[in-house]
Amino acid sequence: MGRPYTVTLDVLNSTLASSLRMWRGTMVRTPARQPAKPLQLYEFEACPYCRLVREALTELDLDALIYPTPHGGKRFRPKVAELGGKRQFPFLVDPNTGESMYESADIIEYLYRRYGERAAPTRLLRPVEVSTSLVAGVARLQAGGRARPSKAPKKPLELFSFESSPYSRRVRELLSELELPYLLRSTGKAGWQDLGPPGLRAALFPSRPVEGRTRTELLERTGKVQVPYLVDPNTGQAMFESQAIRAYLLATYAR
Ligand SMILES: N[C@@H](CCC(=O)N[C@@H](CS)C(=O)NCC(=O)O)C(=O)O
């Protein structure tokens, strides 16, 4: 998918997927205490239950090491069966407490209680949450749901992203398909003035200071706040722009 109009259509479709989820996973709502060691989440992009957990990661501003487990994947799927006894996703491992668990609702509750120091907020009825997440995955034609042959990187990649970001989703889907582990740097928005693309924000609120843990880090490291931003410690490459990142990942890791 490289032609400008197919890329635009794909971004629009990704925007639709975020709308179906009512833009959950956009703002940081309960800034959490960061764990000393990154949480480990085995999941895949097209899985409706995994999406609910990823939304909670953005809203808690929690980073996590993502181990993609798409259908047909051989890199991390077997590990989950080894650790927890069955191949079901999402599966969370918290190396800080030694706890591990299945079930998205339990994982979300655990993350809120342990790191947000409160109970998980009541949202829509669970069947509504799950079915809209399912429909969002269908709208994306289950992108990120099936493994493609790839080379394994020595070290996990690093991705600055927030769950509802239409552009970041396109990168996460490919990371998922290529089974590339990555440190998800949660880059949720700090306030409503941060809504919209970076250019619009700069034009409307030129003097608004950048806020947020990873947003300020991104600004310091790169001079701007934009996601997705990918860092590959295996090659020393770092880049913005979802299409450029996708091209890089395919050229470097797809077989
Ligand atoms: N109730 C579980 C349901 C999890 C679930 O059914 N996950 C699916 C993926 S969306 C799964 O593990 N399927 C087996 C597979 O992908 O091989 C939860 O909320 O976490």
PDB file of C-alpha atoms and ligand atoms in Angstrom:
ATOM      1  CA  MET A   1       0.000   0.000   0.000  1.00  0.00           C
ATOM      2  CA  GLY A   2       2.107   2.877  -1.226  1.00  0.00           C
ATOM      3  CA  ARG A   3       0.034   5.055  -3.590  1.00  0.00           C
ATOM      4  CA  PRO A   4      -1.016   8.386  -2.076  1.00  0.00           C
ATOM      5  CA  TYR A   5      -4.747   7.775  -2.498  1.00  0.00           C
ATOM      6  CA  THR A   6      -4.611   4.271  -0.964  1.00  0.00           C
ATOM      7  CA  VAL A   7      -2.637   5.691   1.955  1.00  0.00           C
ATOM      8  CA  THR A   8      -5.217   8.482   2.404  1.00  0.00           C
ATOM      9  CA  LEU A   9      -8.063   5.966   2.276  1.00  0.00           C
ATOM     10  CA  ASP A  10      -6.300   3.811   4.818  1.00  0.00           C
ATOM     11  CA  VAL A  11      -5.824   6.758   7.183  1.00  0.00           C
ATOM     12  CA  LEU A  12      -9.509   7.671   6.780  1.00  0.00           C
ATOM     13  CA  ASN A  13     -10.471   4.094   7.516  1.00  0.00           C
ATOM     14  CA  SER A  14      -8.228   4.111  10.596  1.00  0.00           C
ATOM     15  CA  THR A  15      -9.967   7.345  11.669  1.00  0.00           C
ATOM     16  CA  LEU A  16     -13.285   5.531  11.291  1.00  0.00           C
ATOM     17  CA  ALA A  17     -12.002   2.715  13.529  1.00  0.00           C
ATOM     18  CA  SER A  18     -11.091   5.271  16.234  1.00  0.00           C
ATOM     19  CA  SER A  19     -14.524   6.900  15.850  1.00  0.00           C
ATOM     20  CA  LEU A  20     -16.220   3.536  16.326  1.00  0.00           C
ATOM     21  CA  ARG A  21     -14.410   3.382  19.667  1.00  0.00           C
ATOM     22  CA  MET A  22     -15.470   6.968  20.420  1.00  0.00           C
ATOM     23  CA  TRP A  23     -11.806   8.023  20.489  1.00  0.00           C
ATOM     24  CA  ARG A  24     -11.046   6.066  23.635  1.00  0.00           C
ATOM     25  CA  GLY A  25      -7.307   5.861  24.147  1.00  0.00           C
ATOM     26  CA  THR A  26      -6.618   9.470  23.174  1.00  0.00           C
ATOM     27  CA  MET A  27      -6.161  11.421  26.403  1.00  0.00           C
ATOM     28  CA  VAL A  28      -4.228  10.656  29.555  1.00  0.00           C
ATOM     29  CA  ARG A  29      -6.948  10.540  32.206  1.00  0.00           C
ATOM     30  CA  THR A  30      -5.291   8.949  35.222  1.00  0.00           C
ATOM     31  CA  PRO A  31      -1.519   9.518  35.049  1.00  0.00           C
ATOM     32  CA  ALA A  32      -0.140   6.377  36.640  1.00  0.00           C
ATOM     33  CA  ARG A  33       3.020   5.598  38.535  1.00  0.00           C
ATOM     34  CA  GLN A  34       5.470   4.099  35.993  1.00  0.00           C
ATOM     35  CA  PRO A  35       6.583   0.600  36.980  1.00  0.00           C
ATOM     36  CA  ALA A  36      10.339   0.171  37.498  1.00  0.00           C
ATOM     37  CA  LYS A  37      10.455  -2.597  34.882  1.00  0.00           C
ATOM     38  CA  PRO A  38       8.214  -2.315  31.805  1.00  0.00           C
ATOM     39  CA  LEU A  39       4.996  -4.292  31.825  1.00  0.00           C
ATOM     40  CA  GLN A  40       4.903  -7.048  29.219  1.00  0.00           C
ATOM     41  CA  LEU A  41       1.791  -7.407  27.104  1.00  0.00           C
ATOM     42  CA  TYR A  42       1.231 -10.295  24.695  1.00  0.00           C
ATOM     43  CA  GLU A  43      -1.412  -9.164  22.255  1.00  0.00           C
ATOM     44  CA  PHE A  44      -2.198  -8.423  18.647  1.00  0.00           C
ATOM     45  CA  GLU A  45      -3.565  -5.367  16.976  1.00  0.00           C
ATOM     46  CA  ALA A  46      -6.791  -6.833  15.521  1.00  0.00           C
ATOM     47  CA  CYS A  47      -7.918  -8.469  18.779  1.00  0.00           C
ATOM     48  CA  PRO A  48     -10.929  -6.571  20.236  1.00  0.00           C
ATOM     49  CA  TYR A  49     -10.041  -7.431  23.830  1.00  0.00           C
ATOM     50  CA  CYS A  50      -6.418  -6.374  23.350  1.00  0.00           C
ATOM     51  CA  ARG A  51      -7.599  -2.980  22.047  1.00  0.00           C
ATOM     52  CA  LEU A  52      -9.442  -2.341  25.329  1.00  0.00           C
ATOM     53  CA  VAL A  53      -6.218  -2.982  27.255  1.00  0.00           C
ATOM     54  CA  ARG A  54      -4.208  -0.736  24.929  1.00  0.00           C
ATOM     55  CA  GLU A  55      -6.777   2.044  25.433  1.00  0.00           C
ATOM     56  CA  ALA A  56      -6.273   1.706  29.184  1.00  0.00           C
ATOM     57  CA  LEU A  57      -2.483   1.952  28.711  1.00  0.00           C
ATOM     58  CA  THR A  58      -2.926   5.318  26.950  1.00  0.00           C
ATOM     59  CA  GLU A  59      -5.403   6.593  29.531  1.00  0.00           C
ATOM     60  CA  LEU A  60      -3.074   5.562  32.360  1.00  0.00           C
ATOM     61  CA  ASP A  61      -0.007   6.858  30.501  1.00  0.00           C
ATOM     62  CA  LEU A  62       1.710   3.499  31.008  1.00  0.00           C
ATOM     63  CA  ASP A  63       4.516   2.210  28.812  1.00  0.00           C
ATOM     64  CA  ALA A  64       4.629  -1.496  28.027  1.00  0.00           C
ATOM     65  CA  LEU A  65       6.764  -3.969  26.165  1.00  0.00           C
ATOM     66  CA  ILE A  66       4.499  -5.346  23.450  1.00  0.00           C
ATOM     67  CA  TYR A  67       5.018  -8.913  22.251  1.00  0.00           C
ATOM     68  CA  PRO A  68       2.822  -9.329  19.146  1.00  0.00           C
ATOM     69  CA  THR A  69       0.930 -12.608  18.898  1.00  0.00           C
ATOM     70  CA  PRO A  70      -0.972 -12.504  15.570  1.00  0.00           C
ATOM     71  CA  HIS A  71      -2.649 -15.634  14.200  1.00  0.00           C
ATOM     72  CA  GLY A  72      -0.082 -17.950  12.699  1.00  0.00           C
ATOM     73  CA  GLY A  73       2.678 -16.248  14.697  1.00  0.00           C
ATOM     74  CA  LYS A  74       5.451 -18.482  16.006  1.00  0.00           C
ATOM     75  CA  ARG A  75       7.607 -15.958  17.857  1.00  0.00           C
ATOM     76  CA  PHE A  76       5.603 -15.168  20.997  1.00  0.00           C
ATOM     77  CA  ARG A  77       2.381 -17.231  20.824  1.00  0.00           C
ATOM     78  CA  PRO A  78       3.980 -20.413  22.179  1.00  0.00           C
ATOM     79  CA  LYS A  79       5.521 -18.417  25.055  1.00  0.00           C
ATOM     80  CA  VAL A  80       2.049 -17.455  26.300  1.00  0.00           C
ATOM     81  CA  ALA A  81       0.956 -21.081  26.409  1.00  0.00           C
ATOM     82  CA  GLU A  82       4.177 -21.857  28.311  1.00  0.00           C
ATOM     83  CA  LEU A  83       3.670 -19.029  30.823  1.00  0.00           C
ATOM     84  CA  GLY A  84      -0.072 -19.169  31.365  1.00  0.00           C
ATOM     85  CA  GLY A  85      -1.215 -22.563  30.100  1.00  0.00           C
ATOM     86  CA  LYS A  86      -3.271 -21.496  27.082  1.00  0.00           C
ATOM     87  CA  ARG A  87      -3.087 -19.435  23.908  1.00  0.00           C
ATOM     88  CA  GLN A  88      -5.408 -16.600  24.767  1.00  0.00           C
ATOM     89  CA  PHE A  89      -4.738 -12.906  24.314  1.00  0.00           C
ATOM     90  CA  PRO A  90      -4.256 -10.386  25.821  1.00  0.00           C
ATOM     91  CA  PHE A  91      -1.891 -11.827  28.421  1.00  0.00           C
ATOM     92  CA  LEU A  92      -0.109  -9.502  30.845  1.00  0.00           C
ATOM     93  CA  VAL A  93       3.119 -10.193  32.710  1.00  0.00           C
ATOM     94  CA  ASP A  94       4.168  -7.749  35.404  1.00  0.00           C
ATOM     95  CA  PRO A  95       7.836  -8.418  36.198  1.00  0.00           C
ATOM     96  CA  ASN A  96       7.590  -5.962  39.110  1.00  0.00           C
ATOM     97  CA  THR A  97       5.154  -8.089  41.075  1.00  0.00           C
ATOM     98  CA  GLY A  98       5.564 -11.497  39.437  1.00  0.00           C
ATOM     99  CA  GLU A  99       1.858 -11.458  38.557  1.00  0.00           C
ATOM    100  CA  SER A 100       0.558 -12.578  35.196  1.00  0.00           C
ATOM    101  CA  MET A 101      -2.995 -12.801  33.908  1.00  0.00           C
ATOM    102  CA  TYR A 102      -5.423 -13.358  31.050  1.00  0.00           C
ATOM    103  CA  GLU A 103      -8.779 -11.571  30.630  1.00  0.00           C
ATOM    104  CA  SER A 104      -8.836  -7.983  29.433  1.00  0.00           C
ATOM    105  CA  ALA A 105     -11.240  -6.808  32.168  1.00  0.00           C
ATOM    106  CA  ASP A 106      -8.956  -8.273  34.870  1.00  0.00           C
ATOM    107  CA  ILE A 107      -5.866  -6.758  33.249  1.00  0.00           C
ATOM    108  CA  ILE A 108      -7.483  -3.300  33.057  1.00  0.00           C
ATOM    109  CA  GLU A 109      -8.632  -3.509  36.683  1.00  0.00           C
ATOM    110  CA  TYR A 110      -5.141  -4.647  37.736  1.00  0.00           C
ATOM    111  CA  LEU A 111      -3.438  -1.784  35.886  1.00  0.00           C
ATOM    112  CA  TYR A 112      -5.749   0.824  37.415  1.00  0.00           C
ATOM    113  CA  ARG A 113      -5.492  -0.513  40.952  1.00  0.00           C
ATOM    114  CA  ARG A 114      -1.777  -1.207  40.929  1.00  0.00           C
ATOM    115  CA  TYR A 115      -0.508   1.819  38.980  1.00  0.00           C
ATOM    116  CA  GLY A 116      -3.410   4.287  38.862  1.00  0.00           C
ATOM    117  CA  GLU A 117      -4.214   3.778  42.549  1.00  0.00           C
ATOM    118  CA  ARG A 118      -7.944   3.654  41.887  1.00  0.00           C
ATOM    119  CA  ALA A 119     -10.554   1.279  40.516  1.00  0.00           C
ATOM    120  CA  ALA A 120     -10.959   1.201  36.740  1.00  0.00           C
ATOM    121  CA  PRO A 121     -13.530   3.838  35.722  1.00  0.00           C
ATOM    122  CA  THR A 122     -16.971   2.593  34.768  1.00  0.00           C
ATOM    123  CA  ARG A 123     -17.434   2.948  31.049  1.00  0.00           C
ATOM    124  CA  LEU A 124     -20.110   1.627  28.724  1.00  0.00           C
ATOM    125  CA  LEU A 125     -21.584  -1.799  29.303  1.00  0.00           C
ATOM    126  CA  ARG A 126     -18.944  -4.431  28.620  1.00  0.00           C
ATOM    127  CA  PRO A 127     -20.814  -5.978  25.621  1.00  0.00           C
ATOM    128  CA  VAL A 128     -20.932  -2.509  24.011  1.00  0.00           C
ATOM    129  CA  GLU A 129     -17.214  -2.011  24.615  1.00  0.00           C
ATOM    130  CA  VAL A 130     -16.348  -5.414  23.173  1.00  0.00           C
ATOM    131  CA  SER A 131     -18.676  -5.202  20.171  1.00  0.00           C
ATOM    132  CA  THR A 132     -17.562  -1.695  19.122  1.00  0.00           C
ATOM    133  CA  SER A 133     -13.958  -2.850  19.459  1.00  0.00           C
ATOM    134  CA  LEU A 134     -14.805  -5.874  17.323  1.00  0.00           C
ATOM    135  CA  VAL A 135     -16.448  -3.690  14.664  1.00  0.00           C
ATOM    136  CA  ALA A 136     -13.398  -1.374  14.660  1.00  0.00           C
ATOM    137  CA  GLY A 137     -11.234  -4.432  13.877  1.00  0.00           C
ATOM    138  CA  VAL A 138     -13.589  -5.487  11.096  1.00  0.00           C
ATOM    139  CA  ALA A 139     -13.444  -1.948   9.668  1.00  0.00           C
ATOM    140  CA  ARG A 140      -9.657  -2.343   9.582  1.00  0.00           C
ATOM    141  CA  LEU A 141     -10.107  -5.679   7.769  1.00  0.00           C
ATOM    142  CA  GLN A 142      -8.379  -7.355  10.706  1.00  0.00           C
ATOM    143  CA  ALA A 143      -5.059  -5.667   9.907  1.00  0.00           C
ATOM    144  CA  GLY A 144      -2.392  -6.796  12.331  1.00  0.00           C
ATOM    145  CA  GLY A 145      -4.209 -10.079  12.878  1.00  0.00           C
ATOM    146  CA  ARG A 146      -2.118 -12.489  10.821  1.00  0.00           C
ATOM    147  CA  ALA A 147       1.643 -13.055  10.929  1.00  0.00           C
ATOM    148  CA  ARG A 148       3.909 -12.396   7.939  1.00  0.00           C
ATOM    149  CA  PRO A 149       7.367 -13.928   7.627  1.00  0.00           C
ATOM    150  CA  SER A 150       9.971 -11.683   9.217  1.00  0.00           C
ATOM    151  CA  LYS A 151      13.446 -11.481  10.692  1.00  0.00           C
ATOM    152  CA  ALA A 152      13.575 -11.172  14.482  1.00  0.00           C
ATOM    153  CA  PRO A 153      15.298  -8.024  15.779  1.00  0.00           C
ATOM    154  CA  LYS A 154      17.890  -8.478  18.511  1.00  0.00           C
ATOM    155  CA  LYS A 155      16.437  -5.682  20.652  1.00  0.00           C
ATOM    156  CA  PRO A 156      12.828  -4.472  20.884  1.00  0.00           C
ATOM    157  CA  LEU A 157      12.022  -1.365  18.861  1.00  0.00           C
ATOM    158  CA  GLU A 158      10.572   1.749  20.511  1.00  0.00           C
ATOM    159  CA  LEU A 159       7.340   3.374  19.338  1.00  0.00           C
ATOM    160  CA  PHE A 160       5.769   6.616  20.542  1.00  0.00           C
ATOM    161  CA  SER A 161       2.034   6.230  19.964  1.00  0.00           C
ATOM    162  CA  PHE A 162      -1.383   6.605  21.511  1.00  0.00           C
ATOM    163  CA  GLU A 163      -4.109   4.067  20.927  1.00  0.00           C
ATOM    164  CA  SER A 164      -6.591   6.066  18.837  1.00  0.00           C
ATOM    165  CA  SER A 165      -3.956   7.744  16.633  1.00  0.00           C
ATOM    166  CA  PRO A 166      -4.992   6.769  13.076  1.00  0.00           C
ATOM    167  CA  TYR A 167      -1.415   7.031  11.796  1.00  0.00           C
ATOM    168  CA  SER A 168       0.158   5.164  14.718  1.00  0.00           C
ATOM    169  CA  ARG A 169      -2.344   2.327  14.273  1.00  0.00           C
ATOM    170  CA  ARG A 170      -1.014   1.678  10.756  1.00  0.00           C
ATOM    171  CA  VAL A 171       2.475   1.233  12.193  1.00  0.00           C
ATOM    172  CA  ARG A 172       1.315  -0.942  15.099  1.00  0.00           C
ATOM    173  CA  GLU A 173      -0.575  -3.178  12.677  1.00  0.00           C
ATOM    174  CA  LEU A 174       2.589  -3.831  10.720  1.00  0.00           C
ATOM    175  CA  LEU A 175       4.667  -4.381  13.876  1.00  0.00           C
ATOM    176  CA  SER A 176       2.001  -6.883  14.880  1.00  0.00           C
ATOM    177  CA  GLU A 177       2.037  -8.721  11.548  1.00  0.00           C
ATOM    178  CA  LEU A 178       5.843  -8.851  11.507  1.00  0.00           C
ATOM    179  CA  GLU A 179       5.853 -10.016  15.173  1.00  0.00           C
ATOM    180  CA  LEU A 180       8.337  -7.276  16.066  1.00  0.00           C
ATOM    181  CA  PRO A 181       8.521  -6.641  19.802  1.00  0.00           C
ATOM    182  CA  TYR A 182       8.488  -2.995  20.797  1.00  0.00           C
ATOM    183  CA  LEU A 183       8.467  -0.746  23.779  1.00  0.00           C
ATOM    184  CA  LEU A 184       5.206   1.166  23.502  1.00  0.00           C
ATOM    185  CA  ARG A 185       5.823   4.675  24.758  1.00  0.00           C
ATOM    186  CA  SER A 186       2.355   5.905  25.667  1.00  0.00           C
ATOM    187  CA  THR A 187       1.951   9.386  24.244  1.00  0.00           C
ATOM    188  CA  GLY A 188      -1.644  10.257  25.145  1.00  0.00           C
ATOM    189  CA  LYS A 189      -2.736  13.870  24.933  1.00  0.00           C
ATOM    190  CA  ALA A 190      -2.519  16.025  28.033  1.00  0.00           C
ATOM    191  CA  GLY A 191      -5.479  18.351  27.351  1.00  0.00           C
ATOM    192  CA  TRP A 192      -8.169  19.176  24.821  1.00  0.00           C
ATOM    193  CA  GLN A 193      -5.931  21.870  23.297  1.00  0.00           C
ATOM    194  CA  ASP A 194      -3.687  19.002  22.104  1.00  0.00           C
ATOM    195  CA  LEU A 195      -6.452  17.576  19.918  1.00  0.00           C
ATOM    196  CA  GLY A 196      -5.917  17.548  16.175  1.00  0.00           C
ATOM    197  CA  PRO A 197      -2.740  17.263  14.135  1.00  0.00           C
ATOM    198  CA  PRO A 198       0.475  19.025  15.303  1.00  0.00           C
ATOM    199  CA  GLY A 199       0.225  21.799  12.642  1.00  0.00           C
ATOM    200  CA  LEU A 200      -3.308  22.778  13.651  1.00  0.00           C
ATOM    201  CA  ARG A 201      -2.351  22.766  17.330  1.00  0.00           C
ATOM    202  CA  ALA A 202       0.646  25.025  16.694  1.00  0.00           C
ATOM    203  CA  ALA A 203      -1.527  27.444  14.692  1.00  0.00           C
ATOM    204  CA  LEU A 204      -4.367  27.599  17.236  1.00  0.00           C
ATOM    205  CA  PHE A 205      -2.369  27.532  20.474  1.00  0.00           C
ATOM    206  CA  PRO A 206       1.126  28.753  19.572  1.00  0.00           C
ATOM    207  CA  SER A 207       2.109  29.568  23.153  1.00  0.00           C
ATOM    208  CA  ARG A 208       0.704  26.471  24.846  1.00  0.00           C
ATOM    209  CA  PRO A 209       3.593  24.639  26.517  1.00  0.00           C
ATOM    210  CA  VAL A 210       4.008  20.947  25.797  1.00  0.00           C
ATOM    211  CA  GLU A 211       2.771  18.842  28.703  1.00  0.00           C
ATOM    212  CA  GLY A 212       2.925  15.162  29.464  1.00  0.00           C
ATOM    213  CA  ARG A 213       5.641  12.673  30.339  1.00  0.00           C
ATOM    214  CA  THR A 214       6.439  11.269  26.911  1.00  0.00           C
ATOM    215  CA  ARG A 215       5.350  14.392  25.008  1.00  0.00           C
ATOM    216  CA  THR A 216       8.010  16.478  26.744  1.00  0.00           C
ATOM    217  CA  GLU A 217      10.532  13.673  26.201  1.00  0.00           C
ATOM    218  CA  LEU A 218       9.663  13.544  22.510  1.00  0.00           C
ATOM    219  CA  LEU A 219      10.062  17.311  22.233  1.00  0.00           C
ATOM    220  CA  GLU A 220      13.462  17.162  23.931  1.00  0.00           C
ATOM    221  CA  ARG A 221      14.635  14.262  21.782  1.00  0.00           C
ATOM    222  CA  THR A 222      13.345  15.385  18.390  1.00  0.00           C
ATOM    223  CA  GLY A 223      12.279  19.027  18.597  1.00  0.00           C
ATOM    224  CA  LYS A 224       8.598  18.243  17.938  1.00  0.00           C
ATOM    225  CA  VAL A 225       5.638  16.327  19.288  1.00  0.00           C
ATOM    226  CA  GLN A 226       4.247  14.014  16.648  1.00  0.00           C
ATOM    227  CA  VAL A 227       3.321  10.332  16.604  1.00  0.00           C
ATOM    228  CA  PRO A 228       4.077   7.749  15.421  1.00  0.00           C
ATOM    229  CA  TYR A 229       7.789   8.101  16.108  1.00  0.00           C
ATOM    230  CA  LEU A 230       9.841   4.937  15.735  1.00  0.00           C
ATOM    231  CA  VAL A 231      13.310   4.287  17.115  1.00  0.00           C
ATOM    232  CA  ASP A 232      15.161   1.143  16.096  1.00  0.00           C
ATOM    233  CA  PRO A 233      18.125   0.542  18.403  1.00  0.00           C
ATOM    234  CA  ASN A 234      19.238  -2.324  16.138  1.00  0.00           C
ATOM    235  CA  THR A 235      20.073  -0.044  13.229  1.00  0.00           C
ATOM    236  CA  GLY A 236      20.278   3.394  14.865  1.00  0.00           C
ATOM    237  CA  GLN A 237      17.379   4.614  12.691  1.00  0.00           C
ATOM    238  CA  ALA A 238      14.707   6.938  14.084  1.00  0.00           C
ATOM    239  CA  MET A 239      11.838   8.449  12.136  1.00  0.00           C
ATOM    240  CA  PHE A 240       8.430  10.131  11.994  1.00  0.00           C
ATOM    241  CA  GLU A 241       5.739   9.559   9.335  1.00  0.00           C
ATOM    242  CA  SER A 242       3.719   6.358   9.296  1.00  0.00           C
ATOM    243  CA  GLN A 243       4.321   5.671   5.609  1.00  0.00           C
ATOM    244  CA  ALA A 244       8.090   6.078   5.960  1.00  0.00           C
ATOM    245  CA  ILE A 245       8.082   3.880   9.072  1.00  0.00           C
ATOM    246  CA  ARG A 246       6.073   1.174   7.313  1.00  0.00           C
ATOM    247  CA  ALA A 247       8.438   1.231   4.332  1.00  0.00           C
ATOM    248  CA  TYR A 248      11.412   0.990   6.704  1.00  0.00           C
ATOM    249  CA  LEU A 249       9.947  -1.934   8.639  1.00  0.00           C
ATOM    250  CA  LEU A 250       9.134  -3.846   5.458  1.00  0.00           C
ATOM    251  CA  ALA A 251      12.594  -3.213   3.980  1.00  0.00           C
ATOM    252  CA  THR A 252      14.415  -4.113   7.196  1.00  0.00           C
ATOM    253  CA  TYR A 253      12.409  -6.977   8.681  1.00  0.00           C
ATOM    254  CA  ALA A 254       9.965  -8.539   6.173  1.00  0.00           C
ATOM    255  CA  ARG A 255      11.187 -11.685   4.496  1.00  0.00           C
TER     256      ARG A 255
HETATM  257  N1  LIG B   1     -12.493 -12.767  27.789  1.00  0.00           N
HETATM  258  C1  LIG B   1     -11.181 -12.682  27.202  1.00  0.00           C
HETATM  259  C2  LIG B   1     -11.318 -13.023  25.763  1.00  0.00           C
HETATM  260  C3  LIG B   1      -9.951 -13.075  25.059  1.00  0.00           C
HETATM  261  C4  LIG B   1     -10.045 -13.684  23.679  1.00  0.00           C
HETATM  262  O1  LIG B   1     -11.018 -14.377  23.312  1.00  0.00           O
HETATM  263  N2  LIG B   1      -9.002 -13.442  22.883  1.00  0.00           N
HETATM  264  C5  LIG B   1      -8.886 -14.014  21.563  1.00  0.00           C
HETATM  265  C6  LIG B   1      -8.270 -12.997  20.609  1.00  0.00           C
HETATM  266  S1  LIG B   1      -9.285 -11.554  20.432  1.00  0.00           S
HETATM  267  C7  LIG B   1      -7.940 -15.179  21.587  1.00  0.00           C
HETATM  268  O2  LIG B   1      -7.100 -15.283  22.476  1.00  0.00           O
HETATM  269  N3  LIG B   1      -8.066 -16.061  20.611  1.00  0.00           N
HETATM  270  C8  LIG B   1      -7.176 -17.144  20.447  1.00  0.00           C
HETATM  271  C9  LIG B   1      -6.233 -16.879  19.360  1.00  0.00           C
HETATM  272  O3  LIG B   1      -6.107 -15.746  18.905  1.00  0.00           O
HETATM  273  O4  LIG B   1      -5.554 -17.831  18.997  1.00  0.00           O
HETATM  274  C10 LIG B   1     -10.647 -11.283  27.439  1.00  0.00           C
HETATM  275  O5  LIG B   1     -11.426 -10.335  27.662  1.00  0.00           O
HETATM  276  O6  LIG B   1      -9.417 -11.120  27.474  1.00  0.00           O
END
